[in-house]
Coordinates of C-alpha atoms and ligand atoms in Angstrom, one line a residue:
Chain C
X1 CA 60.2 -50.1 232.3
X2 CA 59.1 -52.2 229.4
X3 CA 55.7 -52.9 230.9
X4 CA 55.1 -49.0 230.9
X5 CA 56.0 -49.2 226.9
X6 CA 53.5 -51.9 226.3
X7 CA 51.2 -50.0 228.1
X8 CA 51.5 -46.9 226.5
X9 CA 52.0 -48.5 222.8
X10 CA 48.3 -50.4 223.4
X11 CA 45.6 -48.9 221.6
X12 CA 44.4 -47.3 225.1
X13 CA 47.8 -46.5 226.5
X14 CA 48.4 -44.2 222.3
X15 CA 45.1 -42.9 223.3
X16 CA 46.1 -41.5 226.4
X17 CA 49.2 -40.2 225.3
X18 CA 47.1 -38.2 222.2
X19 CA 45.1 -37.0 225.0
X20 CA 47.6 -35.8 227.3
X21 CA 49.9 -34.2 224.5
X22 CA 46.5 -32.5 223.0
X23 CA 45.7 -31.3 226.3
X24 CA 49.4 -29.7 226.7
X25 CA 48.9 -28.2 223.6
X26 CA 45.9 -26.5 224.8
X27 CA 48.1 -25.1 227.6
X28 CA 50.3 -23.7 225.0
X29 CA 47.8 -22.1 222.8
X30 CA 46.6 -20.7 226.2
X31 CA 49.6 -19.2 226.7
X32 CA 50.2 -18.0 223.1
X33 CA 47.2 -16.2 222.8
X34 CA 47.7 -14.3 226.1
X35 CA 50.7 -12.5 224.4
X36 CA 49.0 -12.4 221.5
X37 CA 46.0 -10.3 223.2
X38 CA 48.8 -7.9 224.2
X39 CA 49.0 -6.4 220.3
X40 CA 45.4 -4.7 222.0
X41 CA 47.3 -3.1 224.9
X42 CA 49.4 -1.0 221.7
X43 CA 53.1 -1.1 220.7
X44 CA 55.0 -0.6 224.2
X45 CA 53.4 -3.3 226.0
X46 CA 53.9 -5.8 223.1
X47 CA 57.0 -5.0 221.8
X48 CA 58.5 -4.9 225.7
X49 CA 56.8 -8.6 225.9
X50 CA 58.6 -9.5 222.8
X51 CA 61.6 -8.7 223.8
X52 CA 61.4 -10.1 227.3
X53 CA 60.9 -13.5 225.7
X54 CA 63.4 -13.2 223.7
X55 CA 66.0 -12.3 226.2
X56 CA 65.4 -15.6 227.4
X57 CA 67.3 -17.4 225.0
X58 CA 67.9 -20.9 227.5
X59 CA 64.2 -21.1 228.4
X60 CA 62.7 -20.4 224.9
X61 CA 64.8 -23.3 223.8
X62 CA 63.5 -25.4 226.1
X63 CA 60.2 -24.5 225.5
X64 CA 60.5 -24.8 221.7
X65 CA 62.0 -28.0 221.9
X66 CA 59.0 -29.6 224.4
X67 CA 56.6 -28.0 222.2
X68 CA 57.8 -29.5 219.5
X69 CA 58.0 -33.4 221.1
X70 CA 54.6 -32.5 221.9
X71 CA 53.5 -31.9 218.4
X72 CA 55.5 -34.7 216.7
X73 CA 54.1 -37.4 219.1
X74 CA 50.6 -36.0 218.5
X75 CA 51.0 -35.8 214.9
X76 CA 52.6 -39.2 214.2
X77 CA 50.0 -41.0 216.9
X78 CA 47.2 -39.4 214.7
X79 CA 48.4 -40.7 211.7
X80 CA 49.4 -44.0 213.2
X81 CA 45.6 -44.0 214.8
X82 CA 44.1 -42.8 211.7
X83 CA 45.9 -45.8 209.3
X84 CA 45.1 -48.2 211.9
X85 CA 41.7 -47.6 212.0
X86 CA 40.7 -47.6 208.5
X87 CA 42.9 -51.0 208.4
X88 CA 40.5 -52.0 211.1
X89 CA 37.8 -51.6 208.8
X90 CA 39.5 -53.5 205.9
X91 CA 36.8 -53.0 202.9
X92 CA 34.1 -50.0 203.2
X93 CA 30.1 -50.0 203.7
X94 CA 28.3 -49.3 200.2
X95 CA 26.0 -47.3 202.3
X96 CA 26.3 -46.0 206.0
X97 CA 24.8 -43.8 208.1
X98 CA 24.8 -43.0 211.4
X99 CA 22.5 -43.2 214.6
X100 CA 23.9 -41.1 217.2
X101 CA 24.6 -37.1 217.2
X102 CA 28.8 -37.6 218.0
X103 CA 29.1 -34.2 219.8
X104 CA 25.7 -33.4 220.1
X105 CA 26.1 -30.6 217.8
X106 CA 25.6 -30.0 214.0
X107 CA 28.1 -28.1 212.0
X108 CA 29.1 -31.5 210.4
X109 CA 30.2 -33.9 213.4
X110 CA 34.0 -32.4 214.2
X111 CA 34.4 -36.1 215.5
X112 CA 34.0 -37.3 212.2
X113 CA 37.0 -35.4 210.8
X114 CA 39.8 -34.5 213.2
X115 CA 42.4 -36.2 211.0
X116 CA 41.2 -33.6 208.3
X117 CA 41.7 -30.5 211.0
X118 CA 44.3 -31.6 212.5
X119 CA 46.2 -31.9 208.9
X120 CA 45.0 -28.2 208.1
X121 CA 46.1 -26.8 211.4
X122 CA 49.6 -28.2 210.4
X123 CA 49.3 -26.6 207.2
X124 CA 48.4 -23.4 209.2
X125 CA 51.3 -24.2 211.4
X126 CA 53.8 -24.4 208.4
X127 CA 52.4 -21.3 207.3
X128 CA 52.7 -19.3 210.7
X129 CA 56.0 -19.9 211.2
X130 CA 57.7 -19.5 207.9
X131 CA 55.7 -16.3 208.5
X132 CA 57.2 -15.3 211.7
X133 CA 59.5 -18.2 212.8
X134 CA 62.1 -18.1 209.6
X135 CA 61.1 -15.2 208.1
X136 CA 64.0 -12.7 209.8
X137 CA 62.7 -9.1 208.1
X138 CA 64.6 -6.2 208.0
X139 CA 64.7 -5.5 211.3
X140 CA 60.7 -4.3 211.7
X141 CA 59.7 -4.1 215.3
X142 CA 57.4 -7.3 216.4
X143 CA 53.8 -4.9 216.8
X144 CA 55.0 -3.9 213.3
X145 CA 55.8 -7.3 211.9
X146 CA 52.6 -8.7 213.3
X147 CA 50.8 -6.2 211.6
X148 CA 52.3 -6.2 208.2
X149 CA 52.2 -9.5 207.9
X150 CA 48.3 -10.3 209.1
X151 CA 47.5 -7.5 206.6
X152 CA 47.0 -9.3 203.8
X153 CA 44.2 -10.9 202.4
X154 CA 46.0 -13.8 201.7
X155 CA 47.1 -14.2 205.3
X156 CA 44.3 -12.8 206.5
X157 CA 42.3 -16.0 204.6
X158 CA 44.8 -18.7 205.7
X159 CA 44.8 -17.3 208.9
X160 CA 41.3 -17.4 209.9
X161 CA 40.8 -20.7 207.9
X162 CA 43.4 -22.1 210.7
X163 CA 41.4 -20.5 213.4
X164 CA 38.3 -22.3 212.3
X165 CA 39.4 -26.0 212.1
X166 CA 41.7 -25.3 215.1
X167 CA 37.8 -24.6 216.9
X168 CA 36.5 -28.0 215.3
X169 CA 39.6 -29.4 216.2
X170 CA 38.9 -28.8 220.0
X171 CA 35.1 -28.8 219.7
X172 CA 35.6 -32.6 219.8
X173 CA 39.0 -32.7 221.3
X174 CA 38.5 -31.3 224.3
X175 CA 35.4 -33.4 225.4
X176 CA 36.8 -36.1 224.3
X177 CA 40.1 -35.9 226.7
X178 CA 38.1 -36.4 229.3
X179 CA 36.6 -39.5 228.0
X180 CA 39.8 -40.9 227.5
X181 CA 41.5 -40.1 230.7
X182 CA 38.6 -41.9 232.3
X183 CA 36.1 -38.8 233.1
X184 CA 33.0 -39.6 232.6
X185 CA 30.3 -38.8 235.2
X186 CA 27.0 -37.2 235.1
X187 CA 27.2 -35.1 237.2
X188 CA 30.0 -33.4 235.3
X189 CA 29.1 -34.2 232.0
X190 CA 27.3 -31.4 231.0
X191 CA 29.7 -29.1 232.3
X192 CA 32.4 -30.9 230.3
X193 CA 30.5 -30.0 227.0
X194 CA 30.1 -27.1 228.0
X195 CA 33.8 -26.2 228.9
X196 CA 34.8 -27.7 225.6
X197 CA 32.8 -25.1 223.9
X198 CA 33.5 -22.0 225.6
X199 CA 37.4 -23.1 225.4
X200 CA 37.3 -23.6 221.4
X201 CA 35.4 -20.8 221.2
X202 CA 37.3 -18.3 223.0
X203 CA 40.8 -19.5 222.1
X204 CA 39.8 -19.1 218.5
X205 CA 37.8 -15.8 219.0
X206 CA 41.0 -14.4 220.2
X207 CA 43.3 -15.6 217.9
X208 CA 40.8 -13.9 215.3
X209 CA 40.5 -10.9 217.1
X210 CA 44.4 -10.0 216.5
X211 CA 43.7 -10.2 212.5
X212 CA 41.5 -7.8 213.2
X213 CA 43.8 -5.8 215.2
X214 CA 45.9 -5.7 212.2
X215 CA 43.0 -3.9 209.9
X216 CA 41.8 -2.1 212.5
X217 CA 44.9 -0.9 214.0
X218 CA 45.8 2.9 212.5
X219 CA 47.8 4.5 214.4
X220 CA 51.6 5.4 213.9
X221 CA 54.3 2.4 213.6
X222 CA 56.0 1.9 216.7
X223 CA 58.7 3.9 217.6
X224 CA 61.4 1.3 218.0
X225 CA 63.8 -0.2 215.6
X226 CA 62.9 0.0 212.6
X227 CA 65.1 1.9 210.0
X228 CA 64.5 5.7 209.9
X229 CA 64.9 5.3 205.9
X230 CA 62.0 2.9 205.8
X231 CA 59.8 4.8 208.1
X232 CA 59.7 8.2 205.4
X233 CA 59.2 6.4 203.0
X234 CA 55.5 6.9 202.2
X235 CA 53.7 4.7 199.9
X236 CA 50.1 4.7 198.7
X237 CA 49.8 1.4 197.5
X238 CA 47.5 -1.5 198.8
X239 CA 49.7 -3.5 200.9
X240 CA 50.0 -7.0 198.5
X241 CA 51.7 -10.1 199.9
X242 CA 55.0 -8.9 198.5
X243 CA 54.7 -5.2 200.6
X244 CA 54.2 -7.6 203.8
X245 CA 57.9 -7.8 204.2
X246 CA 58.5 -4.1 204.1
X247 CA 56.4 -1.6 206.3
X248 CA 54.3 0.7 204.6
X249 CA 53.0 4.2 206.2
X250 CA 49.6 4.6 204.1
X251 CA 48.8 8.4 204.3
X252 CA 45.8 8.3 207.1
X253 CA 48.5 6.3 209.7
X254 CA 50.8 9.4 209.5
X255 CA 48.2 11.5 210.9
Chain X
X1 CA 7.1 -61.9 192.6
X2 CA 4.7 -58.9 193.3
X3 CA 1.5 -59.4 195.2
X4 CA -0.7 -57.6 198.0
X5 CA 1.9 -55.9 200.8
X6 CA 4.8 -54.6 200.0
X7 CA 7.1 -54.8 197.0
X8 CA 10.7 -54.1 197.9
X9 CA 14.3 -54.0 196.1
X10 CA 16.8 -56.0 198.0
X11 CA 20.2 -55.0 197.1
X12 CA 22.0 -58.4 199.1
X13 CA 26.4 -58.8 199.9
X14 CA 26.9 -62.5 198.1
X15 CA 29.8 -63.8 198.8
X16 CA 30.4 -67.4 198.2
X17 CA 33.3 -68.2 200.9
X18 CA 35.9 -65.9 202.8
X19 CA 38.5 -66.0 199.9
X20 CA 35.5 -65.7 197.2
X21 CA 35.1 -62.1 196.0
X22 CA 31.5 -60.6 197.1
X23 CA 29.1 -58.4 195.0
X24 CA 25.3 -57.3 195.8
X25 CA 22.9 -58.5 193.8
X26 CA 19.5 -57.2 193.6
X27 CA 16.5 -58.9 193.8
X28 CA 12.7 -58.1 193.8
X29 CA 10.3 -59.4 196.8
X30 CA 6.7 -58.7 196.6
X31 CA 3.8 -59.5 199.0
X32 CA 5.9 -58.6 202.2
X33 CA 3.6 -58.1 205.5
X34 CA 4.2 -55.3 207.8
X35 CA 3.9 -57.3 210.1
X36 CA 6.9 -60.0 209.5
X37 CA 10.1 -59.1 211.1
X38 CA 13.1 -58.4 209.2
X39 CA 14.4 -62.2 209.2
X40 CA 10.9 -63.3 208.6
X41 CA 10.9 -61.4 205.4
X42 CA 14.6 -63.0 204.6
X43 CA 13.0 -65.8 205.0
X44 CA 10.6 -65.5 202.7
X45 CA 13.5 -64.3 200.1
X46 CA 15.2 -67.5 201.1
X47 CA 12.4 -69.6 200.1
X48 CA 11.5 -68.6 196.5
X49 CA 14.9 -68.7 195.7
X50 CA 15.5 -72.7 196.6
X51 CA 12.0 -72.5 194.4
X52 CA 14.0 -71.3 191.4
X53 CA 16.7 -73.3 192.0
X54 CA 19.1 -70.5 193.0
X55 CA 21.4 -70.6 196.4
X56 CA 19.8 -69.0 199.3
X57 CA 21.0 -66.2 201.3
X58 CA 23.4 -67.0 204.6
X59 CA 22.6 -64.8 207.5
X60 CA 23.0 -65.2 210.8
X61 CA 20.4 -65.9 213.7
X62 CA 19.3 -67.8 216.5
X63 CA 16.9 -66.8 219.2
X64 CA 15.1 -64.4 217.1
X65 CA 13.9 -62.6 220.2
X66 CA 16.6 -60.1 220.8
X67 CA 18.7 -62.3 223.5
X68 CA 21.2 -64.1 221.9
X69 CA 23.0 -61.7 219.8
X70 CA 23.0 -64.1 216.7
X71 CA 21.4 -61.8 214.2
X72 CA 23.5 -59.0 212.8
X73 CA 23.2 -57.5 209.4
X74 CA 24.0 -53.9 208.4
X75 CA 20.5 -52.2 206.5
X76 CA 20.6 -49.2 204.5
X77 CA 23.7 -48.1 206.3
X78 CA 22.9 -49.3 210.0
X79 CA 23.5 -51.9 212.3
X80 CA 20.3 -54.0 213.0
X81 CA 18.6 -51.5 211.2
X82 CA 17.0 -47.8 212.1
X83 CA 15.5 -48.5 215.3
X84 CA 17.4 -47.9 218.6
X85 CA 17.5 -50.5 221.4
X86 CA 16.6 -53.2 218.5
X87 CA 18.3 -56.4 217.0
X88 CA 17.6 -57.2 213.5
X89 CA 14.9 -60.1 214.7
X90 CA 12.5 -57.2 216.1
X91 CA 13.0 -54.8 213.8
X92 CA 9.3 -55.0 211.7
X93 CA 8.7 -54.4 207.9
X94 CA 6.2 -52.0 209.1
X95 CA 9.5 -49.7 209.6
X96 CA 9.6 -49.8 205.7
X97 CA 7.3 -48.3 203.3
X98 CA 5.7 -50.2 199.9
X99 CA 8.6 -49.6 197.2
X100 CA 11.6 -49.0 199.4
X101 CA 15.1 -50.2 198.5
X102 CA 17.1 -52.3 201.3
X103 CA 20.7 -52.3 201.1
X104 CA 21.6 -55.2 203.5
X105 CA 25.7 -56.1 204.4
X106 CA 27.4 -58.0 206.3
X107 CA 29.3 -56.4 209.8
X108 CA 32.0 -55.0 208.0
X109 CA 35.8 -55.0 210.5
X110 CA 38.7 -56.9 209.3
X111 CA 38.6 -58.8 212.9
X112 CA 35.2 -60.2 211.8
X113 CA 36.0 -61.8 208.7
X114 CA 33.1 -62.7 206.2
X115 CA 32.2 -66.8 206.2
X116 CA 29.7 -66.6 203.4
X117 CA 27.0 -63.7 202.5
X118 CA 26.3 -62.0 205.1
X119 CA 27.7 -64.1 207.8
X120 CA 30.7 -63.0 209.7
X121 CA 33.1 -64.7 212.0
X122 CA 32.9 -63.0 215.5
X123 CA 35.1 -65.8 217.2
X124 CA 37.2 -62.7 217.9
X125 CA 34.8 -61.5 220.9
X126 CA 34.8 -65.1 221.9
X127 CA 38.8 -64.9 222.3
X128 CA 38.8 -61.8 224.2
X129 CA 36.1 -63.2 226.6
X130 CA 38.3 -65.9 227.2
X131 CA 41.2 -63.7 227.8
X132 CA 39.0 -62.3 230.7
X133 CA 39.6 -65.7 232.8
X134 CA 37.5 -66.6 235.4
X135 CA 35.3 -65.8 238.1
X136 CA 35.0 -68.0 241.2
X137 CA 31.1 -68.4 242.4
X138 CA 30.6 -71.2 244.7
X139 CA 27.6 -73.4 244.1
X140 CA 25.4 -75.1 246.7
X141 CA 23.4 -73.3 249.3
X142 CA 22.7 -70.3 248.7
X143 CA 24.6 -67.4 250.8
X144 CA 22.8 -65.6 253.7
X145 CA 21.5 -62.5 252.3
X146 CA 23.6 -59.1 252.7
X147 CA 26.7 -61.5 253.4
X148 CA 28.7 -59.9 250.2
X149 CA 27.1 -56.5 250.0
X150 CA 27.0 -54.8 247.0
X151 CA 25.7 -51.3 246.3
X152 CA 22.5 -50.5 244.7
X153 CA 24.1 -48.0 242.1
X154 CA 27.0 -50.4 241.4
X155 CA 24.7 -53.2 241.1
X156 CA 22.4 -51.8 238.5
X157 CA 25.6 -50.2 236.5
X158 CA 27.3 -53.9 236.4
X159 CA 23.3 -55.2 235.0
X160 CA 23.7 -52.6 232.4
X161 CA 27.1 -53.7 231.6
X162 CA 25.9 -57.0 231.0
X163 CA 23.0 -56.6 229.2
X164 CA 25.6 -57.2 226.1
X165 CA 24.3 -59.7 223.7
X166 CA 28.0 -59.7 222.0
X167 CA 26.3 -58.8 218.7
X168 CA 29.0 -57.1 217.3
X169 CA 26.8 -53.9 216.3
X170 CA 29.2 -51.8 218.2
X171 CA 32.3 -52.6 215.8
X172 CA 29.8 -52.6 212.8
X173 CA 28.8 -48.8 213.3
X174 CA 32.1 -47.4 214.7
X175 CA 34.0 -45.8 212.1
X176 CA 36.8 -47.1 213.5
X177 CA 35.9 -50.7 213.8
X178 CA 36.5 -50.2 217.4
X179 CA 35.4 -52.9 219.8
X180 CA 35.6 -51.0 223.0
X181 CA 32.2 -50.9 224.0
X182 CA 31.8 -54.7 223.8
X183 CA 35.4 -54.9 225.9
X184 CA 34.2 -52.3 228.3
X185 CA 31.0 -53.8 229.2
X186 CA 32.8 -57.0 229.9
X187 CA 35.4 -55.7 232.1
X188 CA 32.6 -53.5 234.0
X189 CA 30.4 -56.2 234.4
X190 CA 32.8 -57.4 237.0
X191 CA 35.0 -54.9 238.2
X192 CA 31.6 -53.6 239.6
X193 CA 31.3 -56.3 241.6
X194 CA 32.9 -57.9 244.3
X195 CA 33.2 -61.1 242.9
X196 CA 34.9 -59.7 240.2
X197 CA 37.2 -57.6 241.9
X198 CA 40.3 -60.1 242.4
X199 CA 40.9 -60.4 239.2
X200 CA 40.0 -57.3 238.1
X201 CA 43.7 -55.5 236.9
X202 CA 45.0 -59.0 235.1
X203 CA 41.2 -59.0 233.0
X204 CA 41.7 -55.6 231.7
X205 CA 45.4 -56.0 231.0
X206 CA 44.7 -59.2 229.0
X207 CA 41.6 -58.4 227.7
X208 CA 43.0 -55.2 226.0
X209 CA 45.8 -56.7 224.3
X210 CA 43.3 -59.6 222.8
X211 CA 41.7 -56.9 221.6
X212 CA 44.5 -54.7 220.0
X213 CA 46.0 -58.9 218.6
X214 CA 42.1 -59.2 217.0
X215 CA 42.8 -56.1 214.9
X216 CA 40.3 -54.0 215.7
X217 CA 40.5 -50.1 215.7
X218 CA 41.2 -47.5 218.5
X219 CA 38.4 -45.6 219.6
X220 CA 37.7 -41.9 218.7
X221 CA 34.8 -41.5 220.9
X222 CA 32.6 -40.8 218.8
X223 CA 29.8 -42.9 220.4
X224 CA 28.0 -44.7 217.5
X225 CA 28.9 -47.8 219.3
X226 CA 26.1 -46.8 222.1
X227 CA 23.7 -45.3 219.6
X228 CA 23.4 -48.7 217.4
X229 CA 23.8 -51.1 220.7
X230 CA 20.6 -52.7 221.1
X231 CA 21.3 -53.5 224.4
X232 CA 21.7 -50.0 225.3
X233 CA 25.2 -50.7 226.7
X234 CA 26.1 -46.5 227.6
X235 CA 29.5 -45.5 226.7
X236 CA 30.7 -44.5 229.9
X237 CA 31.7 -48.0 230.1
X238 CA 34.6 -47.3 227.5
X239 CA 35.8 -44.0 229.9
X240 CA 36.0 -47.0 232.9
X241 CA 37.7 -49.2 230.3
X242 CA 39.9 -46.5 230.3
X243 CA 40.0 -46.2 234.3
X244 CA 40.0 -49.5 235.2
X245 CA 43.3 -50.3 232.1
X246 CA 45.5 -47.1 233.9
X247 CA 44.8 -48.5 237.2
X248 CA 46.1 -51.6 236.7
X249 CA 48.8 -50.5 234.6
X250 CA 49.9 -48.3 237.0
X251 CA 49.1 -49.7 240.1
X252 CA 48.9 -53.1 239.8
X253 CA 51.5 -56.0 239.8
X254 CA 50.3 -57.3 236.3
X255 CA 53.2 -56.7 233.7
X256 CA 51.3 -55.4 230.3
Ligands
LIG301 C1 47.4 -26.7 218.4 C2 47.3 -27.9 217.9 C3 46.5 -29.0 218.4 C4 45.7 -29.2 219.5 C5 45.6 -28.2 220.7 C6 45.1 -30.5 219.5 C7 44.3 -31.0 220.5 C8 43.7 -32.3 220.5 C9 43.0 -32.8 221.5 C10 42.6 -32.2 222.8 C11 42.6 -34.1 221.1 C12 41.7 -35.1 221.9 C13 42.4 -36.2 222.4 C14 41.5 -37.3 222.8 O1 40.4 -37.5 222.3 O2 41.8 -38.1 223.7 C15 43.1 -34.3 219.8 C16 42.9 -35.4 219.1 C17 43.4 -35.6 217.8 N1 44.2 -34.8 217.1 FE1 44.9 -33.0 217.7 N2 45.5 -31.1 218.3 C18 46.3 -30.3 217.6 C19 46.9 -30.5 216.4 C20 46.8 -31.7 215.7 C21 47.5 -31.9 214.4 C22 48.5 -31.0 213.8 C23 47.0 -33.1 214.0 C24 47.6 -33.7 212.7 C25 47.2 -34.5 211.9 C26 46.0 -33.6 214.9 C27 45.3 -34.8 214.8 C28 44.5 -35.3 215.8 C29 43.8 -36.6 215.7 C30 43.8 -37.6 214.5 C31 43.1 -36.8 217.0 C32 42.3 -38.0 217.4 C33 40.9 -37.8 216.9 C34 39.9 -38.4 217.8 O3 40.2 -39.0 218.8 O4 38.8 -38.3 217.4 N3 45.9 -32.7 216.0 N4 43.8 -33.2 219.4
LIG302 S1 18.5 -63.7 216.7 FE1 19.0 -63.7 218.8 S2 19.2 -61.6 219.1 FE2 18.5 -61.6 217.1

């Protein structure tokens, strides 16, 4: 099989691979969101999702363990792509600009830096799961959790910031898969585009949509649980970073 | 130097030899005619610097009508200068206005090394076309018509394909020094056609790895290649690049 490694470590054969892991990544996100979404259908449906996943212990390992091969080859192919091609370039224009429109649309070319997003949706990624990965509290319910911890201005910031490179990230990324698997054809080319957009869009739209869940959401805590102690405990206090690890019951939830 | 036309600032790469370290150096040209093409006016630069006794500038060039590919030269930032579907020896001073400055460079990729100013060594495209092997076209009488039909579509996409002038604008504007365009048009060229069609998975196989050997960068798809190509060589070449390398990896009997 050492012709298929030759293959795959050519500049082409890296490309495909970037492709085909970026496009599996997409299936994950996908699937992420959809439970996600659920925090919308109020604390039975999501907490019963929750724990249904949970229950299976095998198949989230699995799971975890391919998603994370899939991230690790994308990460180190970008950097390995990334190095490469600025040795490729050896020393740098004094002045350059360019002639064509990349995506074909403004907001700064995405094309231009998807090393840059992709290195702040890692940041993101550290950031999301020491929030929810390592970061076993004191027994709060998953709504709950989710809530308390998007609740925060400072999550609420980082958050959204990852949401909005993750959409530049794919405004380029997904159009360009297609280029690289070999997909290019007028007839289909416009649609392409357009699927790329819609998909960035919505995937990020929906991820945003459940930080606003969490200061929109006021009704009671769920039910499940979470220590009676904590629940009475009624605090008026602006929820801070610190009160993210503790529920809080401000007075117009208890209604 | 100034005079009736234009008076321009040239701010020119000198670099003495590959090893030699390079700087721009500025110079002032007056009297320039709209009408003189770019090289025209280089020449003219040229010129009144053997007058003073100075070295002149090395650039490339050959057939100074937009055929050969000789001409290269990065200005203000672009290869072969602002105008699409143009090589450096059309592009007019008329493009430029009275007073402008001109930042002119050499192709800058580490798989075109500089020779001297703003000459580059682009032997690497040579190698990769020799990579490619060869075609088998018989000679003598000419076929009977229709005898080795090819479609129209296919036909016209393979003409497009070779329309490259192997200029080397491509790797110039890529930010990634990428030289896909250039390889894709020459693999397309023939795998469109059935003369090229025998060889077609061992020319891609070998043609790619010249390419990765050369040193130039992967491609990002960020089509600058097909904006500055003044051949107009379209970048759905590179996704049958792409195609045409899987197919023959996977497919094939060639051994990558
Ligand atoms: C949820 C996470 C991510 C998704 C869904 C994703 C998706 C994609 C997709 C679909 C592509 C296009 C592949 C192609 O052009 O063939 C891509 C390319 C790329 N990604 Fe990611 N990616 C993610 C995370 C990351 C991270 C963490 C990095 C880290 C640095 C990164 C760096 C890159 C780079 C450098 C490229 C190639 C850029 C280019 O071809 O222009 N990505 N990604
Ligand atoms: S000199 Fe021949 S193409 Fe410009």
């Amino acid at each position: 099989m050492k012709w298929l490694l030759n293959a795959l470590s050519s500049s082409l054969g890296r490309k495909f691979v970037m492709a085909i892991t970026g496009l599996l990544l997409c299936g994950f996100l996908v699937a992420h969101l959809a439970g996600n979404l659920l925090l919308w259908a109020g604390a039975d449906v999501y907490n019963g999702y929750a724990h249904k996943l949970h229950e299976q212990a095998a198949l989230l390992l699995v799971a975890e363990i391919g998603l994370f091969a899939l991230f690790a080859v994308h990460i180190v192919l970008a950097f390995r792509l990334t190095g490469g091609n600025r040795m490729a370039r050896g020393q740098e224009y004094a002045v350059k600009q360019n002639k064509g429109e990349g995506d074909g649309v403004g907001w700064g070319r995405p094309d231009s830096f998807m090393f840059i997003s992709g290195l702040v949706i890692l940041g993101f990624l550290i950031l999301h799961l020491s929030d929810f990965k390592f970061n076993d509290t004191d027994g709060l319910a998953p709504f709950d959790k989710a809530r308390a911890v998007l609740r925060t201005p400072l999550r609420t910031a980082g958050y959204l910031t990852g949401f909005l490179f993750l959409f530049l990230h794919l405004l380029h990324g997904v159009a360009s898969t297609f280029q690289t698997l070999g997909i290019n054809h007028k007839k289909y080319n416009q649609l392409i585009r357009i699927v790329g957009v819609l998909f960035s869009a919505s995937v990020c739209i929906g991820f945003a949509s459940c930080v606003g869940w969490a200061w929109a959401f006021t009704g009671a805590p769920s039910t499940t649980p979470a220590p009676a102690v904590d629940q009475a405990t009624v605090s008026q206090a602006e929820p801070t970073p610190e009160a993210t690890a503790k529920p809080e019951a401000k007075s117009e939830q208890t209604n | 130097m100034a005079g009736r036309g234009m008076n321009l600032t040239l701010k020119i790469w000198r670099q003495a030899g590959p090893k030699a370290k390079g700087e721009f150096q500025t110079y002032k040209l007056g009297g320039v005619s709209p009408d003189m093409s770019f090289l025209e006016m280089l020449d003219v630069l040229n010129e009144q610097l053997i007058q003073h006794g100075e070295e002149s500038v090395a650039f490339d060039h050959d057939c100074r009508e937009g055929i050969c590919g000789m001409c290269s030269l990065m200005i203000n930032g672009q290869a072969h200068g602002p105008d699409k579907a143009t090589t450096t020896c059309q592009l007019h001073m008329r493009r430029f206005r009275d007073g402008d400055t001109i930042v002119i460079e050499p192709w800058r990729a580490t798989a075109f090394p500089v020779v001297r100013d703003l000459v580059v060594d682009r032997s690497a495209f040579d190698r990769i076309i020799g990579q490619g092997g060869f075609v088998s076209i018989n000679t003598g009488n000419a076929q009977d018509a229709n005898c080795l039909p090819v479609p129209k579509h296919n036909q016209e996409k393979a003409m497009e394909a070779a329309a490259c002038i192997g200029c080397g604008a491509c790797v110039a504007a890529c930010k990634n020094a990428s030289a896909m365009l250039f390889v894709s048009a020459k693999v397309s060229q023939l795998a469109l056609l059935p003369q090229g069609e025998p060889e077609a998975a061992r020319r891609v196989v070998k043609m790619v790895a010249q390419m990765d050997k050369e040193g130039f960068g992967g491609c990002t798809n960020t089509y600058e290649c097909e904006a500055a190509c003044p051949a107009e060589v379209p970048a759905s070449n590179i996704a049958r690049l792409n195609r045409e390398y899987m197919k023959a990896v996977l497919l094939s009997d060639e051994m990558p």
